[in-house]
Coordinates of C-alpha atoms and ligand atoms in Angstrom, one line a residue:
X1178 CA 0.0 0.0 0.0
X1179 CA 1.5 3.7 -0.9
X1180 CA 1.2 5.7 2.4
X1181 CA 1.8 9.3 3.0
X1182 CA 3.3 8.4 6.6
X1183 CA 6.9 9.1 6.4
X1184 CA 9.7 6.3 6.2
X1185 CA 10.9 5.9 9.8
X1186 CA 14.3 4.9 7.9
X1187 CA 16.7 7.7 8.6
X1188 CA 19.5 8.3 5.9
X1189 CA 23.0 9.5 7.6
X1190 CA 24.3 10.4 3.8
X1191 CA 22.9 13.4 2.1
X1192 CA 22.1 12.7 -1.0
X1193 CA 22.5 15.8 -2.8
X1194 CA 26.3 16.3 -1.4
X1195 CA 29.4 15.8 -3.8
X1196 CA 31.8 13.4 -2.4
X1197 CA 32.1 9.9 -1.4
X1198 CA 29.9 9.2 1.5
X1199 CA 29.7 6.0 3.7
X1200 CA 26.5 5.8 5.8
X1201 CA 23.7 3.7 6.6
X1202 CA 20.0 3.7 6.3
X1203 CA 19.2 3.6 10.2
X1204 CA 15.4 1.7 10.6
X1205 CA 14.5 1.6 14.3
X1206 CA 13.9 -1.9 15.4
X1207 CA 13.1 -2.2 19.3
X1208 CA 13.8 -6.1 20.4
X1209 CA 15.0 -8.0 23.6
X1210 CA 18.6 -7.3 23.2
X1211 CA 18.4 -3.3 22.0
X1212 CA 15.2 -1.5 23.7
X1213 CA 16.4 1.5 21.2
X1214 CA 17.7 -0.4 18.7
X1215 CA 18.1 -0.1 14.8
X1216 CA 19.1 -2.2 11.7
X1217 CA 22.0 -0.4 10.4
X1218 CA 22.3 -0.9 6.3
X1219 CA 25.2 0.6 4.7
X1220 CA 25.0 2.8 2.1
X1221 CA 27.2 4.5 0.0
X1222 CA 26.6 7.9 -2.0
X1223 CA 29.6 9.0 -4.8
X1224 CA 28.5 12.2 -6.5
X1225 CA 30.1 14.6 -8.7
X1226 CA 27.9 17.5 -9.6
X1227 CA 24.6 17.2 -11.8
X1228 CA 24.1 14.1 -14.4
X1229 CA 22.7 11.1 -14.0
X1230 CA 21.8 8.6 -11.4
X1231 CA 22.5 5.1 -10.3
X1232 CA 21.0 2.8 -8.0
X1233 CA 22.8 -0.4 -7.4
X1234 CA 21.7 -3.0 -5.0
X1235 CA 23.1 -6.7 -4.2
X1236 CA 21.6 -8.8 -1.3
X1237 CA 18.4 -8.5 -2.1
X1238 CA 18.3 -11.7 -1.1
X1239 CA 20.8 -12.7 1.6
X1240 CA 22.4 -15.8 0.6
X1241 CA 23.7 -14.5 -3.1
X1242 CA 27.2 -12.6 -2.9
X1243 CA 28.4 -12.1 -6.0
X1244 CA 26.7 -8.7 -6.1
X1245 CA 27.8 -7.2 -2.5
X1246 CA 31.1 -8.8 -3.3
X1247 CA 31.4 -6.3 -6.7
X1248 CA 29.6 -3.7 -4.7
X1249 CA 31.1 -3.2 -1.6
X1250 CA 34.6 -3.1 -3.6
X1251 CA 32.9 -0.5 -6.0
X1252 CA 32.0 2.0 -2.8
X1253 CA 35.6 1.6 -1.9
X1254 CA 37.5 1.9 -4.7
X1255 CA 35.0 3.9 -6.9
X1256 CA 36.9 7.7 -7.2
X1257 CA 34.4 10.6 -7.4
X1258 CA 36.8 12.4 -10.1
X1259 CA 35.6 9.5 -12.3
X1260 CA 31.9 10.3 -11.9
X1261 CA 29.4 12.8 -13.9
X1262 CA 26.1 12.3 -11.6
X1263 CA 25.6 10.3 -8.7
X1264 CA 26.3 6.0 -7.8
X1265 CA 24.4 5.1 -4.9
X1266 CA 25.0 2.0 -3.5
X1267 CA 23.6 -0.6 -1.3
X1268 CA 25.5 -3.4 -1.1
X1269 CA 23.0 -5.7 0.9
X1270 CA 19.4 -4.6 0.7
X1271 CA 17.8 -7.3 2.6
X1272 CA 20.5 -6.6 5.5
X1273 CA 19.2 -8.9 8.4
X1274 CA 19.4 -11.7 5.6
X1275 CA 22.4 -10.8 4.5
X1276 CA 23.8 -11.3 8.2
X1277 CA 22.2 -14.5 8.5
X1278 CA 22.4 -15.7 5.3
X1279 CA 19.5 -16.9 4.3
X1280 CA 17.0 -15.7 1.5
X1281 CA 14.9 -14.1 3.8
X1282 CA 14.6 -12.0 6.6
X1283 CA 15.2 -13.3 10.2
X1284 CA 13.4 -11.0 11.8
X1285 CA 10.2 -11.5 10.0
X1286 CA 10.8 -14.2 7.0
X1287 CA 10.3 -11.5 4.8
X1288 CA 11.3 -12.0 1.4
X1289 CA 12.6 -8.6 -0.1
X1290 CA 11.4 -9.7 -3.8
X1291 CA 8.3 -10.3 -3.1
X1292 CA 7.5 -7.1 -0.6
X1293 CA 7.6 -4.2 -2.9
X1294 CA 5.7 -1.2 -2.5
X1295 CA 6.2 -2.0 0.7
X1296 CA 4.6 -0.4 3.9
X1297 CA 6.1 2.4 6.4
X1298 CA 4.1 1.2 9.4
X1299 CA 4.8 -3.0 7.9
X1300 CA 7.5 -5.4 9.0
X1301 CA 10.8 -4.8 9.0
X1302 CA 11.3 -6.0 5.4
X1303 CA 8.5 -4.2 3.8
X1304 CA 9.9 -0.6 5.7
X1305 CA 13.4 -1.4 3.9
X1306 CA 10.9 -2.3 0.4
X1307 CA 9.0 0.9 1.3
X1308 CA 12.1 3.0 1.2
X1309 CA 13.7 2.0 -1.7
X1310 CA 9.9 2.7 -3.4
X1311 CA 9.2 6.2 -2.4
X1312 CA 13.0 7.5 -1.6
X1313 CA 15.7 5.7 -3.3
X1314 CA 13.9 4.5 -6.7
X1315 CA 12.7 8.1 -7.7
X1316 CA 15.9 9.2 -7.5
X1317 CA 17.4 6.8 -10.0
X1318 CA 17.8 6.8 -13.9
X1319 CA 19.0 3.5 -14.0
X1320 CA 18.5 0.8 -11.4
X1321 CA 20.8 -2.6 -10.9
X1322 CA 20.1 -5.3 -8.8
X1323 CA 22.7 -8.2 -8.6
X1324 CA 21.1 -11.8 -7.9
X1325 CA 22.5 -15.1 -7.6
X1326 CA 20.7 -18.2 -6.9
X1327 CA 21.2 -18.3 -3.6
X1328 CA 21.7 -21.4 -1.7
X1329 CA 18.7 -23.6 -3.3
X1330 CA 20.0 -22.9 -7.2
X1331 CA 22.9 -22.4 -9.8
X1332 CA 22.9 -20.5 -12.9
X1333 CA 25.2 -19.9 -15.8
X1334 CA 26.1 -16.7 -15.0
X1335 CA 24.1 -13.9 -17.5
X1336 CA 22.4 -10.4 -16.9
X1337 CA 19.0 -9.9 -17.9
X1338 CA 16.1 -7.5 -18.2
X1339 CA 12.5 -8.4 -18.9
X1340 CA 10.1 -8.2 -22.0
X1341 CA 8.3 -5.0 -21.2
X1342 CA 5.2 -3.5 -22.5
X1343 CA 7.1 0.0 -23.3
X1344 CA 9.5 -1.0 -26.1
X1345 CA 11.1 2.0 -25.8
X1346 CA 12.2 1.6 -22.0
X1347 CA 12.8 -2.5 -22.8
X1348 CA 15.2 -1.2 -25.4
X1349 CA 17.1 1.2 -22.7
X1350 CA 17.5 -1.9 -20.5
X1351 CA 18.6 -4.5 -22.8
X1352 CA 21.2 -1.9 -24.6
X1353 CA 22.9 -2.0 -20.8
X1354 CA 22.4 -5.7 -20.5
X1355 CA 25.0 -5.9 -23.3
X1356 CA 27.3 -3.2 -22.0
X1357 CA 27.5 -5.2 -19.3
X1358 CA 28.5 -8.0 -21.2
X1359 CA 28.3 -11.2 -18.9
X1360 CA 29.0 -14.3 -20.9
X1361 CA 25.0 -14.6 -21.1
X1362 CA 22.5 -11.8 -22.2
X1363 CA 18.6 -12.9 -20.9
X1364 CA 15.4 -11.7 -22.3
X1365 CA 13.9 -12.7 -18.9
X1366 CA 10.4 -13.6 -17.9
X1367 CA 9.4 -14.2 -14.2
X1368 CA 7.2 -17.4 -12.2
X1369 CA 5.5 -14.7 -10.7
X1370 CA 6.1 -11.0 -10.9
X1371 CA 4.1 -9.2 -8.1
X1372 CA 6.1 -7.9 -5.3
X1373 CA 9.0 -7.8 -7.1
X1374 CA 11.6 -4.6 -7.2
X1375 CA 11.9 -5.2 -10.8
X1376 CA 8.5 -4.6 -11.0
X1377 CA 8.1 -1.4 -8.7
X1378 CA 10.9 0.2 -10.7
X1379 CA 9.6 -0.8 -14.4
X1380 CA 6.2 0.5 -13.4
X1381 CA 8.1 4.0 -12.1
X1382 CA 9.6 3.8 -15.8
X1383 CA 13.1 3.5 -14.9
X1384 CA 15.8 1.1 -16.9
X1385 CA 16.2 -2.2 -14.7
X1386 CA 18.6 -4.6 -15.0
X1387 CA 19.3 -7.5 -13.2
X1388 CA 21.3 -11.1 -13.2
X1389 CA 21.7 -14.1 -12.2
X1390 CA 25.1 -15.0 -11.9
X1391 CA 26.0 -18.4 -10.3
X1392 CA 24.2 -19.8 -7.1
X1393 CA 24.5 -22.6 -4.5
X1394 CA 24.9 -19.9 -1.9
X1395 CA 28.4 -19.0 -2.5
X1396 CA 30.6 -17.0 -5.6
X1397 CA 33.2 -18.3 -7.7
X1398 CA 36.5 -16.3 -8.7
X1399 CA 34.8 -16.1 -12.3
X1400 CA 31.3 -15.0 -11.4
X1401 CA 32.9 -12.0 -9.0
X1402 CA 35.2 -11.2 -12.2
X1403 CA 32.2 -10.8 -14.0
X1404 CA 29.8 -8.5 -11.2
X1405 CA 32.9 -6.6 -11.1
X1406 CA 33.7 -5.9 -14.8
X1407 CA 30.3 -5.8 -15.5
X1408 CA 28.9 -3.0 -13.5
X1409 CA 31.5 -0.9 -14.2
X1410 CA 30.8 -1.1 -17.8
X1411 CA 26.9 -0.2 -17.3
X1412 CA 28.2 3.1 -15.2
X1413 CA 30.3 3.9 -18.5
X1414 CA 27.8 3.0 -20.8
X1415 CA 25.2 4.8 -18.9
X1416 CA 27.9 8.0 -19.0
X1417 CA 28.2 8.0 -15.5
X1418 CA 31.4 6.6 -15.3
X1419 CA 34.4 8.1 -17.5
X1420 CA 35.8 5.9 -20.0
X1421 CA 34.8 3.3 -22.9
X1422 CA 32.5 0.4 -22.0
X1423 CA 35.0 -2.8 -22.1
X1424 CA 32.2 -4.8 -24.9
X1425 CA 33.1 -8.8 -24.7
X1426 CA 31.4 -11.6 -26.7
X1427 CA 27.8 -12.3 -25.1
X1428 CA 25.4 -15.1 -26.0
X1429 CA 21.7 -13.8 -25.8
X1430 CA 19.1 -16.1 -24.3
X1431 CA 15.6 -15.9 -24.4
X1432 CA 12.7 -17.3 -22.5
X1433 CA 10.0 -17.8 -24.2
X1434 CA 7.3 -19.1 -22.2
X1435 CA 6.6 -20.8 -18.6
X1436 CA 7.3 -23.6 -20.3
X1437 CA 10.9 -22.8 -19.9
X1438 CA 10.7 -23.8 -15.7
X1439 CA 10.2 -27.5 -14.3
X1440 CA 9.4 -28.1 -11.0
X1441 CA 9.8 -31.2 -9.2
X1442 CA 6.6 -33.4 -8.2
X1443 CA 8.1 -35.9 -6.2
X1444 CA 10.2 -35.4 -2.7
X1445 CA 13.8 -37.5 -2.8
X1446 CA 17.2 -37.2 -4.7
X1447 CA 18.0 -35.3 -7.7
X1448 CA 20.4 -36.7 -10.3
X1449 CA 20.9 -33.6 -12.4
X1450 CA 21.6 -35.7 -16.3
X1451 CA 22.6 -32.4 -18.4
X1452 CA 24.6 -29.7 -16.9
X1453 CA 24.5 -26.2 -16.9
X1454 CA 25.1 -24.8 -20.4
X1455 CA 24.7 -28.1 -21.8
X1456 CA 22.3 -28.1 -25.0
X1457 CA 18.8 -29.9 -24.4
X1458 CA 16.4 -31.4 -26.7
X1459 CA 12.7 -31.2 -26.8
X1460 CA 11.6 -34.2 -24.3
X1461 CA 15.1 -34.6 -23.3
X1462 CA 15.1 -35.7 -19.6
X1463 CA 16.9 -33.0 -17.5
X1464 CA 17.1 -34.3 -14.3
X1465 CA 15.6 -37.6 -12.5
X1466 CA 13.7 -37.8 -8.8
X1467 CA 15.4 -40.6 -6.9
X1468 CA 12.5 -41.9 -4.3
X1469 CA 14.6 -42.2 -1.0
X1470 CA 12.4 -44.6 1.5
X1471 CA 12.4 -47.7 -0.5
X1472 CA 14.7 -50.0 -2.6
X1473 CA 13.0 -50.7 -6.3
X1474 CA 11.0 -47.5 -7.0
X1475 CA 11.7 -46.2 -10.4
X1476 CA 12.7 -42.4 -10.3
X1477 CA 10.6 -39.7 -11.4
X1478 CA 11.9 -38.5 -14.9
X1479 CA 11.6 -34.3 -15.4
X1480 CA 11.8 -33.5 -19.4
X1481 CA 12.2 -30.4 -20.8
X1482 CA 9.0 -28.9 -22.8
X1483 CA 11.2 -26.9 -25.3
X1484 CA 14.4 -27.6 -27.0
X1485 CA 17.6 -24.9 -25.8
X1486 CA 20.3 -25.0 -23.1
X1487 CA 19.9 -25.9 -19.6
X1488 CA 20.2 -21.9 -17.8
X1489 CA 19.1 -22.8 -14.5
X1490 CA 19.1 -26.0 -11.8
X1491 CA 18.2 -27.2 -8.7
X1492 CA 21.3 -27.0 -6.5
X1493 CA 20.8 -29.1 -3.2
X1494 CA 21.4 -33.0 -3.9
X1495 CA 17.8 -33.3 -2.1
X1496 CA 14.7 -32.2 -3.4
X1497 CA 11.0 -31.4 -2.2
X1498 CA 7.8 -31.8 -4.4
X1499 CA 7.3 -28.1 -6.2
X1500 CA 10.7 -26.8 -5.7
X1501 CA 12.2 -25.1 -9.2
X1502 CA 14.2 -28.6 -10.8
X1503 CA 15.7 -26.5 -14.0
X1504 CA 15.2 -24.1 -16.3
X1505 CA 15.7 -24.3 -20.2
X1506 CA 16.7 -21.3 -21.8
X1507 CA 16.4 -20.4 -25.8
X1508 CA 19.5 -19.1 -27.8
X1509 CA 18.7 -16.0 -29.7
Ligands
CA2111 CA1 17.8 -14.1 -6.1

């Protein structure tokens, strides 16, 4: 629900200050072991005069780190000299998660993808969602937020934006999906799109981009290389960042349906037969559903609905009827 009660998150940056700032967004949170307590979520604001604006954001969810890995290293390296406009950054949006790290919130399982507009006078989660809707989002041009697949999948590593009604913003977003030039390019489509940050800032009309860059609930040397070298190249190419975007060969993807997911329908143990990037035909079996409690039960066989390469899969070696097996993607 919009609201016209004010955030009680309380910014120690000023925004509209030239320099490198390192703050936090301070959201009072009373509990048993700080009466006058807060969650303190760092932020940092680089300026340099009038010109555009970034927002970037990694921890969304709290068990993906390729993101606050490139970002926190961005904030400290990142010289204002270099800037035209103004890079915030919020390295780990869902911070309680982030600190526990798990997907979602400890304090009140909130998931921060699914919470947007958010609510001043909600949860913990939904005042950090409600900030970033009526503060932080309006004062972007172009908004990133790094994902991962946290600890439950793994992904060959690509940026993405989505299919968007206004071809002309879709455009804006996919031109800085290739300047950021991860080894995969994704015209993206989502399970289920309400709640999302993507969504909030799309509707406000601003360029999102995304990505999904590895998973299992850690990084890898490559997949940091990548956040790093990536975002960099979407400050340039957005001209907030001096300097030539550093292009390198991309493969686009596409998903064109639902049809592109399979979920599992069957609890046990998965026994993953393609791996990711591996091509995959129409009917091709992706992964099979070992039943665990008894000898001589034949597994449960998931096939792929279109022909492409596997982009997405189940990462824990056990599964749970409905979780998210694999996902086939479509070269462009
Ligand atoms: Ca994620």
């Amino acid at each position: 629900m919009s609201s016209t009660r004010p955030s009680p998150i309380a910014p120690t940056v000023d925004f509209d200050r030239d320099g490198v700032q390192h703050g936090f967004l301070r959201l009072p949170y009373s509990r048993d072991d700080s009466a006058w307590g807060s969650v303190m979520i760092p932020i940092c604001v680089i300026r340099n005069g009038k010109g555009p604006a970034a927002l970037l954001s990694g921890g969304n969810h709290g068990d993906e780190y390729e993101g606050p890995l490139a970002l926190y290293d961005l904030a400290r390296t990142l010289d204002p000299k270099q800037v035209s406009g103004t890079v915030i950054i919020v390295p780990a949006m869902n911070y309680p998660a982030f600190r526990a790290g798990t997907r979602t919130s400890p304090i009140d399982k909130g998931n921060m993808n699914r919470s947007f507009p958010g609510r001043p006078d909600g949860t913990v989660t939904e005042k950090i969602a409600d900030y970033f809707q009526r503060e932080l989002l309006p004062r972007a041009d172009i908004v990133f937020d790094f994902h991962s697949g946290g600890k439950t999948l793994d992904f060959v590593p690509f940026c993405a934006a989505h299919t968007l009604p206004d071809k002309a913003l879709e455009q804006k977003a996919f031109d800085a999906v290739a300047a950021f030039a991860a080894p995969f390019s994704m015209r993206m489509i989502e399970i289920d799109a309400v709640g999302m940050y993507d969504t909030a800032a799309e509707e406000m009309g601003k360029v999102f981009v995304s990505t999904e860059l590895g998973g299992g609930g850690t990084s890898r040397a490559q997949t940091v290389r990548i956040a790093r070298h990536g975002i960099l190249n979407v400050l340039r190419h957005a001209g907030i960042v001096a300097g030539a975007v550093e292009r390198g060969k991309t493969q686009w993807l596409d998903m064109p349906s639902g049809d592109c997911f399979s979920f599992a329908e069957d609890d046990g143990m998965i026994e993953t037969m393609v791996d990711l990037g591996e091509p995959v035909e129409d009917g091709a079996v992706l992964a099979r559903i070992h039943s665990t409690g008894r000898t001589g039960v034949a597994p449960q066989e998931i096939r792929a609905k279109m022909s492409g390469m596997l982009a997405a899969r189940h990462f824990p070696g056990l599964v749970k009827a409905g979780d998210c097996a694999a996902v086939v993607a479509v070269h462009v």
